[in-house]
Amino acid sequence: DAGVIQSPRHEVTEMGQEVTLRCKPISGHDYLFWYRQTMMRGLELLIYFNNNVPIDDSGMPEDRFSAKMPNASFSTLKIQPSEPRDSAVYFCASSSHQGGPDTQYFGPGTRLTVL
Amino acid sequence: AQSVTQLDSQVPVFEEAPVELRCNYSSSVSVYLFWYVQYPNQGLQLLLKYLSGSTLVESINGFEAEFNKSQTSFHLRKPSVHISDTAEYFCAVSGPGTYKYIFGTGTRLKVLA
């Protein structure tokens, strides 16, 4: 089975540009999570979806960040405009919670560098 | 609110020596506890988890962790480490009614030859 797929793996952009990160969760999973990892702040949950509906976006840093999940097999995290402090590794994870809590499966991450 | 504390940011240990990575949590309700491992330039992978039942849980590669409710701890142990265990280890807590994980800040395990 394919795991969680993220693209691109690396993104280098200039301040002010729009950045779109993409995620394909594991087929059949009904939860999708977006995390950000930095040296200073560790691993932070940005937002998560259940059945394509955003449930908790309290971790989204500010209005420059937005996330969508138009269908069960695709999600995007967009930053517009990007700033150097957005440089981080962004992870997508998915899980299935039918019948109770279950493991979150992480993608390989997208390393974003904003110059 | 739930929280997780990993007191050790880095743990160096010689190959074949035992290791313990500490994790303490804070929660007013029952908890689910997880250990994840992150190898360089990779995503996180589940190592082991405690949901209920036996307080001692084991992974397939020799790690184990024990849920201690009175001490609010979930320390990760391995009796003999290998070079290949060099990675960053994250403890996480969740609980009934929520699917959010709260992650600790991670412990970087470096196994020395």
PDB file of C-alpha atoms in Angstrom:
ATOM      1  CA  ASP A   1       0.000   0.000   0.000  1.00  0.00           C
ATOM      2  CA  ALA A   2       1.196   3.504  -0.759  1.00  0.00           C
ATOM      3  CA  GLY A   3       1.655   5.633   2.299  1.00  0.00           C
ATOM      4  CA  VAL A   4       0.855   9.308   2.662  1.00  0.00           C
ATOM      5  CA  ILE A   5       2.182  11.174  -0.353  1.00  0.00           C
ATOM      6  CA  GLN A   6       3.350  14.773  -0.176  1.00  0.00           C
ATOM      7  CA  SER A   7       4.558  17.085  -2.893  1.00  0.00           C
ATOM      8  CA  PRO A   8       6.814  18.790  -3.470  1.00  0.00           C
ATOM      9  CA  ARG A   9       9.502  17.326  -1.211  1.00  0.00           C
ATOM     10  CA  HIS A  10      11.458  20.554  -1.306  1.00  0.00           C
ATOM     11  CA  GLU A  11      10.311  24.083  -2.086  1.00  0.00           C
ATOM     12  CA  VAL A  12      12.437  27.198  -2.225  1.00  0.00           C
ATOM     13  CA  THR A  13      10.645  30.450  -2.813  1.00  0.00           C
ATOM     14  CA  GLU A  14      11.059  34.149  -2.261  1.00  0.00           C
ATOM     15  CA  MET A  15       9.286  36.186   0.330  1.00  0.00           C
ATOM     16  CA  GLY A  16       5.880  37.327  -0.836  1.00  0.00           C
ATOM     17  CA  GLN A  17       5.272  34.407  -3.166  1.00  0.00           C
ATOM     18  CA  GLU A  18       2.368  32.002  -2.840  1.00  0.00           C
ATOM     19  CA  VAL A  19       3.247  28.465  -1.787  1.00  0.00           C
ATOM     20  CA  THR A  20       0.993  25.422  -2.141  1.00  0.00           C
ATOM     21  CA  LEU A  21       1.780  22.139  -0.448  1.00  0.00           C
ATOM     22  CA  ARG A  22      -0.083  18.997  -1.419  1.00  0.00           C
ATOM     23  CA  CYS A  23      -1.049  15.812   0.349  1.00  0.00           C
ATOM     24  CA  LYS A  24      -2.660  12.533  -0.644  1.00  0.00           C
ATOM     25  CA  PRO A  25      -3.746  10.550   2.427  1.00  0.00           C
ATOM     26  CA  ILE A  26      -3.885   6.789   2.694  1.00  0.00           C
ATOM     27  CA  SER A  27      -6.970   5.453   0.953  1.00  0.00           C
ATOM     28  CA  GLY A  28      -9.832   4.840   3.379  1.00  0.00           C
ATOM     29  CA  HIS A  29      -8.521   7.133   6.099  1.00  0.00           C
ATOM     30  CA  ASP A  30     -11.069   9.643   7.322  1.00  0.00           C
ATOM     31  CA  TYR A  31      -8.786  11.991   9.268  1.00  0.00           C
ATOM     32  CA  LEU A  32      -6.101  14.237   7.826  1.00  0.00           C
ATOM     33  CA  PHE A  33      -3.659  16.368   9.790  1.00  0.00           C
ATOM     34  CA  TRP A  34      -1.228  19.123   8.807  1.00  0.00           C
ATOM     35  CA  TYR A  35       1.806  19.710  11.044  1.00  0.00           C
ATOM     36  CA  ARG A  36       4.741  22.107  10.974  1.00  0.00           C
ATOM     37  CA  GLN A  37       8.141  21.207  12.406  1.00  0.00           C
ATOM     38  CA  THR A  38      10.812  23.728  13.318  1.00  0.00           C
ATOM     39  CA  MET A  39      13.822  23.629  15.595  1.00  0.00           C
ATOM     40  CA  MET A  40      12.417  26.402  17.765  1.00  0.00           C
ATOM     41  CA  ARG A  41       8.820  25.227  18.157  1.00  0.00           C
ATOM     42  CA  GLY A  42       9.025  21.493  17.535  1.00  0.00           C
ATOM     43  CA  LEU A  43       6.067  19.716  15.970  1.00  0.00           C
ATOM     44  CA  GLU A  44       2.894  21.807  15.850  1.00  0.00           C
ATOM     45  CA  LEU A  45      -0.547  20.737  14.678  1.00  0.00           C
ATOM     46  CA  LEU A  46      -1.884  23.338  12.275  1.00  0.00           C
ATOM     47  CA  ILE A  47      -5.273  21.927  11.278  1.00  0.00           C
ATOM     48  CA  TYR A  48      -7.095  18.647  10.934  1.00  0.00           C
ATOM     49  CA  PHE A  49     -10.004  17.394   8.854  1.00  0.00           C
ATOM     50  CA  ASN A  50     -12.579  14.651   9.351  1.00  0.00           C
ATOM     51  CA  ASN A  51     -14.368  13.406   6.251  1.00  0.00           C
ATOM     52  CA  ASN A  52     -13.030  16.429   4.340  1.00  0.00           C
ATOM     53  CA  VAL A  53     -14.431  18.924   6.865  1.00  0.00           C
ATOM     54  CA  PRO A  54     -12.043  21.118   8.899  1.00  0.00           C
ATOM     55  CA  ILE A  55     -12.533  20.284  12.568  1.00  0.00           C
ATOM     56  CA  ASP A  56      -9.895  22.334  14.355  1.00  0.00           C
ATOM     57  CA  ASP A  57      -7.803  25.059  12.775  1.00  0.00           C
ATOM     58  CA  SER A  58      -6.704  26.677  16.022  1.00  0.00           C
ATOM     59  CA  GLY A  59      -3.080  25.943  15.201  1.00  0.00           C
ATOM     60  CA  MET A  60      -3.049  27.883  11.948  1.00  0.00           C
ATOM     61  CA  PRO A  61      -0.645  30.739  12.653  1.00  0.00           C
ATOM     62  CA  GLU A  62      -2.448  33.526  10.829  1.00  0.00           C
ATOM     63  CA  ASP A  63      -4.634  34.406   7.912  1.00  0.00           C
ATOM     64  CA  ARG A  64      -1.807  33.909   5.462  1.00  0.00           C
ATOM     65  CA  PHE A  65      -2.296  30.171   5.966  1.00  0.00           C
ATOM     66  CA  SER A  66      -5.248  28.277   4.522  1.00  0.00           C
ATOM     67  CA  ALA A  67      -6.020  24.601   4.049  1.00  0.00           C
ATOM     68  CA  LYS A  68      -8.572  22.778   1.966  1.00  0.00           C
ATOM     69  CA  MET A  69      -9.664  19.222   1.426  1.00  0.00           C
ATOM     70  CA  PRO A  70     -11.881  19.122  -1.679  1.00  0.00           C
ATOM     71  CA  ASN A  71     -12.174  15.327  -1.577  1.00  0.00           C
ATOM     72  CA  ALA A  72     -11.100  12.307   0.426  1.00  0.00           C
ATOM     73  CA  SER A  73      -7.874  11.836  -1.510  1.00  0.00           C
ATOM     74  CA  PHE A  74      -6.415  15.323  -1.669  1.00  0.00           C
ATOM     75  CA  SER A  75      -5.585  18.249   0.578  1.00  0.00           C
ATOM     76  CA  THR A  76      -3.634  21.470   0.159  1.00  0.00           C
ATOM     77  CA  LEU A  77      -1.953  23.861   2.541  1.00  0.00           C
ATOM     78  CA  LYS A  78      -1.441  27.307   1.077  1.00  0.00           C
ATOM     79  CA  ILE A  79       0.663  30.194   2.335  1.00  0.00           C
ATOM     80  CA  GLN A  80       0.040  33.570   0.757  1.00  0.00           C
ATOM     81  CA  PRO A  81       2.137  35.658   1.008  1.00  0.00           C
ATOM     82  CA  SER A  82       5.036  33.605   2.314  1.00  0.00           C
ATOM     83  CA  GLU A  83       7.566  34.981   4.804  1.00  0.00           C
ATOM     84  CA  PRO A  84      11.030  33.761   5.872  1.00  0.00           C
ATOM     85  CA  ARG A  85       9.641  32.691   9.270  1.00  0.00           C
ATOM     86  CA  ASP A  86       7.434  30.174   7.470  1.00  0.00           C
ATOM     87  CA  SER A  87      10.536  28.137   6.634  1.00  0.00           C
ATOM     88  CA  ALA A  88       9.974  24.698   8.152  1.00  0.00           C
ATOM     89  CA  VAL A  89       9.188  21.100   7.331  1.00  0.00           C
ATOM     90  CA  TYR A  90       5.471  20.588   6.786  1.00  0.00           C
ATOM     91  CA  PHE A  91       4.042  17.129   7.399  1.00  0.00           C
ATOM     92  CA  CYS A  92       0.742  15.654   6.425  1.00  0.00           C
ATOM     93  CA  ALA A  93      -0.619  12.662   8.340  1.00  0.00           C
ATOM     94  CA  SER A  94      -3.732  10.553   8.016  1.00  0.00           C
ATOM     95  CA  SER A  95      -5.548   8.068  10.207  1.00  0.00           C
ATOM     96  CA  SER A  96      -8.689   6.004  10.493  1.00  0.00           C
ATOM     97  CA  HIS A  97     -10.652   6.204  13.711  1.00  0.00           C
ATOM     98  CA  GLN A  98     -13.473   3.846  13.069  1.00  0.00           C
ATOM     99  CA  GLY A  99     -14.020   2.142  16.388  1.00  0.00           C
ATOM    100  CA  GLY A 100     -11.547   4.243  18.340  1.00  0.00           C
ATOM    101  CA  PRO A 101      -8.182   6.007  18.234  1.00  0.00           C
ATOM    102  CA  ASP A 102      -5.620   4.795  15.802  1.00  0.00           C
ATOM    103  CA  THR A 103      -2.139   5.476  14.530  1.00  0.00           C
ATOM    104  CA  GLN A 104      -1.393   8.597  12.566  1.00  0.00           C
ATOM    105  CA  TYR A 105       0.623   7.815   9.450  1.00  0.00           C
ATOM    106  CA  PHE A 106       2.984  10.572   8.394  1.00  0.00           C
ATOM    107  CA  GLY A 107       4.156  11.551   4.950  1.00  0.00           C
ATOM    108  CA  PRO A 108       7.819  12.296   4.197  1.00  0.00           C
ATOM    109  CA  GLY A 109       7.291  16.036   4.588  1.00  0.00           C
ATOM    110  CA  THR A 110       7.858  19.121   2.474  1.00  0.00           C
ATOM    111  CA  ARG A 111      10.898  21.209   3.369  1.00  0.00           C
ATOM    112  CA  LEU A 112       9.983  24.822   2.701  1.00  0.00           C
ATOM    113  CA  THR A 113      12.600  27.538   2.501  1.00  0.00           C
ATOM    114  CA  VAL A 114      11.442  31.120   2.109  1.00  0.00           C
ATOM    115  CA  LEU A 115      14.241  33.510   1.168  1.00  0.00           C
TER     116      LEU A 115
ATOM    117  CA  ALA B   1      -5.454  20.560  28.862  1.00  0.00           C
ATOM    118  CA  GLN B   2      -2.988  17.865  27.982  1.00  0.00           C
ATOM    119  CA  SER B   3       0.762  18.327  27.745  1.00  0.00           C
ATOM    120  CA  VAL B   4       3.874  16.226  27.257  1.00  0.00           C
ATOM    121  CA  THR B   5       7.367  16.801  28.622  1.00  0.00           C
ATOM    122  CA  GLN B   6      10.484  15.179  27.271  1.00  0.00           C
ATOM    123  CA  LEU B   7      13.206  16.420  29.590  1.00  0.00           C
ATOM    124  CA  ASP B   8      16.172  15.148  27.612  1.00  0.00           C
ATOM    125  CA  SER B   9      16.797  16.902  24.317  1.00  0.00           C
ATOM    126  CA  GLN B  10      19.800  14.701  23.477  1.00  0.00           C
ATOM    127  CA  VAL B  11      20.913  11.309  24.759  1.00  0.00           C
ATOM    128  CA  PRO B  12      24.276   9.894  23.658  1.00  0.00           C
ATOM    129  CA  VAL B  13      24.839   6.215  24.399  1.00  0.00           C
ATOM    130  CA  PHE B  14      27.340   3.597  23.319  1.00  0.00           C
ATOM    131  CA  GLU B  15      26.297   0.733  21.108  1.00  0.00           C
ATOM    132  CA  GLU B  16      24.936  -2.302  22.998  1.00  0.00           C
ATOM    133  CA  ALA B  17      24.313  -0.210  26.119  1.00  0.00           C
ATOM    134  CA  PRO B  18      20.809   0.206  27.572  1.00  0.00           C
ATOM    135  CA  VAL B  19      18.885   3.431  27.116  1.00  0.00           C
ATOM    136  CA  GLU B  20      15.853   5.116  28.644  1.00  0.00           C
ATOM    137  CA  LEU B  21      14.120   8.094  27.052  1.00  0.00           C
ATOM    138  CA  ARG B  22      11.844   9.883  29.482  1.00  0.00           C
ATOM    139  CA  CYS B  23       8.328  11.103  28.843  1.00  0.00           C
ATOM    140  CA  ASN B  24       5.948  12.646  31.351  1.00  0.00           C
ATOM    141  CA  TYR B  25       2.453  13.782  30.575  1.00  0.00           C
ATOM    142  CA  SER B  26      -0.206  15.921  32.155  1.00  0.00           C
ATOM    143  CA  SER B  27      -3.887  15.190  31.682  1.00  0.00           C
ATOM    144  CA  SER B  28      -7.065  15.419  33.703  1.00  0.00           C
ATOM    145  CA  VAL B  29      -8.672  12.564  31.804  1.00  0.00           C
ATOM    146  CA  SER B  30      -7.635   9.116  30.694  1.00  0.00           C
ATOM    147  CA  VAL B  31      -4.935   9.104  28.071  1.00  0.00           C
ATOM    148  CA  TYR B  32      -3.617   7.330  25.061  1.00  0.00           C
ATOM    149  CA  LEU B  33       0.165   7.461  24.739  1.00  0.00           C
ATOM    150  CA  PHE B  34       2.435   7.030  21.759  1.00  0.00           C
ATOM    151  CA  TRP B  35       6.114   6.933  20.873  1.00  0.00           C
ATOM    152  CA  TYR B  36       7.115   7.903  17.348  1.00  0.00           C
ATOM    153  CA  VAL B  37      10.573   7.721  15.757  1.00  0.00           C
ATOM    154  CA  GLN B  38      11.903  10.068  13.091  1.00  0.00           C
ATOM    155  CA  TYR B  39      14.966   9.080  11.076  1.00  0.00           C
ATOM    156  CA  PRO B  40      16.879  11.854   9.281  1.00  0.00           C
ATOM    157  CA  ASN B  41      14.946  13.464   6.456  1.00  0.00           C
ATOM    158  CA  GLN B  42      11.934  11.229   6.986  1.00  0.00           C
ATOM    159  CA  GLY B  43       8.463  11.502   8.451  1.00  0.00           C
ATOM    160  CA  LEU B  44       7.466  10.133  11.839  1.00  0.00           C
ATOM    161  CA  GLN B  45       6.766   6.426  12.252  1.00  0.00           C
ATOM    162  CA  LEU B  46       4.849   4.829  15.099  1.00  0.00           C
ATOM    163  CA  LEU B  47       7.083   2.842  17.423  1.00  0.00           C
ATOM    164  CA  LEU B  48       4.518   1.721  20.001  1.00  0.00           C
ATOM    165  CA  LYS B  49       1.325   2.851  21.690  1.00  0.00           C
ATOM    166  CA  TYR B  50      -0.690   2.425  24.869  1.00  0.00           C
ATOM    167  CA  LEU B  51      -4.457   2.629  24.591  1.00  0.00           C
ATOM    168  CA  SER B  52      -5.625   0.359  27.422  1.00  0.00           C
ATOM    169  CA  GLY B  53      -4.932  -3.003  29.019  1.00  0.00           C
ATOM    170  CA  SER B  54      -1.398  -4.114  29.791  1.00  0.00           C
ATOM    171  CA  THR B  55       0.726  -1.203  30.920  1.00  0.00           C
ATOM    172  CA  LEU B  56       3.834  -2.629  29.269  1.00  0.00           C
ATOM    173  CA  VAL B  57       3.900  -2.311  25.493  1.00  0.00           C
ATOM    174  CA  GLU B  58       6.585  -3.487  23.118  1.00  0.00           C
ATOM    175  CA  SER B  59       7.721  -2.734  19.598  1.00  0.00           C
ATOM    176  CA  ILE B  60       9.003  -5.205  17.039  1.00  0.00           C
ATOM    177  CA  ASN B  61      12.552  -3.836  17.188  1.00  0.00           C
ATOM    178  CA  GLY B  62      13.159  -4.319  20.898  1.00  0.00           C
ATOM    179  CA  PHE B  63      11.855  -1.092  22.418  1.00  0.00           C
ATOM    180  CA  GLU B  64       9.362  -1.141  25.256  1.00  0.00           C
ATOM    181  CA  ALA B  65       7.482   1.460  27.272  1.00  0.00           C
ATOM    182  CA  GLU B  66       5.529   1.249  30.486  1.00  0.00           C
ATOM    183  CA  PHE B  67       2.499   3.343  31.306  1.00  0.00           C
ATOM    184  CA  ASN B  68       2.761   4.491  34.908  1.00  0.00           C
ATOM    185  CA  LYS B  69      -0.387   6.320  35.917  1.00  0.00           C
ATOM    186  CA  SER B  70       0.768   7.296  39.403  1.00  0.00           C
ATOM    187  CA  GLN B  71       3.925   8.899  38.033  1.00  0.00           C
ATOM    188  CA  THR B  72       2.233  10.125  34.837  1.00  0.00           C
ATOM    189  CA  SER B  73       5.076   8.679  32.810  1.00  0.00           C
ATOM    190  CA  PHE B  74       5.574   6.639  29.664  1.00  0.00           C
ATOM    191  CA  HIS B  75       9.332   6.122  29.460  1.00  0.00           C
ATOM    192  CA  LEU B  76      10.837   4.331  26.470  1.00  0.00           C
ATOM    193  CA  ARG B  77      13.532   1.733  27.070  1.00  0.00           C
ATOM    194  CA  LYS B  78      15.751  -0.602  25.120  1.00  0.00           C
ATOM    195  CA  PRO B  79      18.183  -3.020  26.794  1.00  0.00           C
ATOM    196  CA  SER B  80      20.783  -2.898  24.016  1.00  0.00           C
ATOM    197  CA  VAL B  81      20.890  -0.213  21.319  1.00  0.00           C
ATOM    198  CA  HIS B  82      22.281  -0.404  17.808  1.00  0.00           C
ATOM    199  CA  ILE B  83      23.817   2.251  15.599  1.00  0.00           C
ATOM    200  CA  SER B  84      20.658   2.083  13.499  1.00  0.00           C
ATOM    201  CA  ASP B  85      18.584   3.319  16.463  1.00  0.00           C
ATOM    202  CA  THR B  86      20.106   6.776  16.034  1.00  0.00           C
ATOM    203  CA  ALA B  87      17.084   9.003  15.438  1.00  0.00           C
ATOM    204  CA  GLU B  88      14.770  11.475  17.105  1.00  0.00           C
ATOM    205  CA  TYR B  89      12.054  10.066  19.335  1.00  0.00           C
ATOM    206  CA  PHE B  90       8.775  11.826  20.078  1.00  0.00           C
ATOM    207  CA  CYS B  91       6.300  11.074  22.820  1.00  0.00           C
ATOM    208  CA  ALA B  92       2.674  12.044  22.191  1.00  0.00           C
ATOM    209  CA  VAL B  93      -0.562  12.056  24.179  1.00  0.00           C
ATOM    210  CA  SER B  94      -4.150  11.910  23.092  1.00  0.00           C
ATOM    211  CA  GLY B  95      -7.375  10.910  24.781  1.00  0.00           C
ATOM    212  CA  PRO B  96     -10.984   9.835  24.423  1.00  0.00           C
ATOM    213  CA  GLY B  97     -13.070  12.244  22.423  1.00  0.00           C
ATOM    214  CA  THR B  98     -10.150  13.851  20.644  1.00  0.00           C
ATOM    215  CA  TYR B  99      -8.092  12.769  17.672  1.00  0.00           C
ATOM    216  CA  LYS B 100      -5.428  15.422  18.214  1.00  0.00           C
ATOM    217  CA  TYR B 101      -2.002  14.392  19.384  1.00  0.00           C
ATOM    218  CA  ILE B 102       0.059  16.635  21.625  1.00  0.00           C
ATOM    219  CA  PHE B 103       3.702  15.948  20.861  1.00  0.00           C
ATOM    220  CA  GLY B 104       6.690  16.442  23.114  1.00  0.00           C
ATOM    221  CA  THR B 105       9.719  18.370  21.929  1.00  0.00           C
ATOM    222  CA  GLY B 106      11.603  15.207  21.018  1.00  0.00           C
ATOM    223  CA  THR B 107      14.744  13.439  22.233  1.00  0.00           C
ATOM    224  CA  ARG B 108      17.645  12.971  19.877  1.00  0.00           C
ATOM    225  CA  LEU B 109      19.220   9.571  20.506  1.00  0.00           C
ATOM    226  CA  LYS B 110      22.760   9.223  19.222  1.00  0.00           C
ATOM    227  CA  VAL B 111      24.291   5.764  19.384  1.00  0.00           C
ATOM    228  CA  LEU B 112      28.080   5.804  19.420  1.00  0.00           C
ATOM    229  CA  ALA B 113      30.323   3.019  18.126  1.00  0.00           C
TER     230      ALA B 113
END
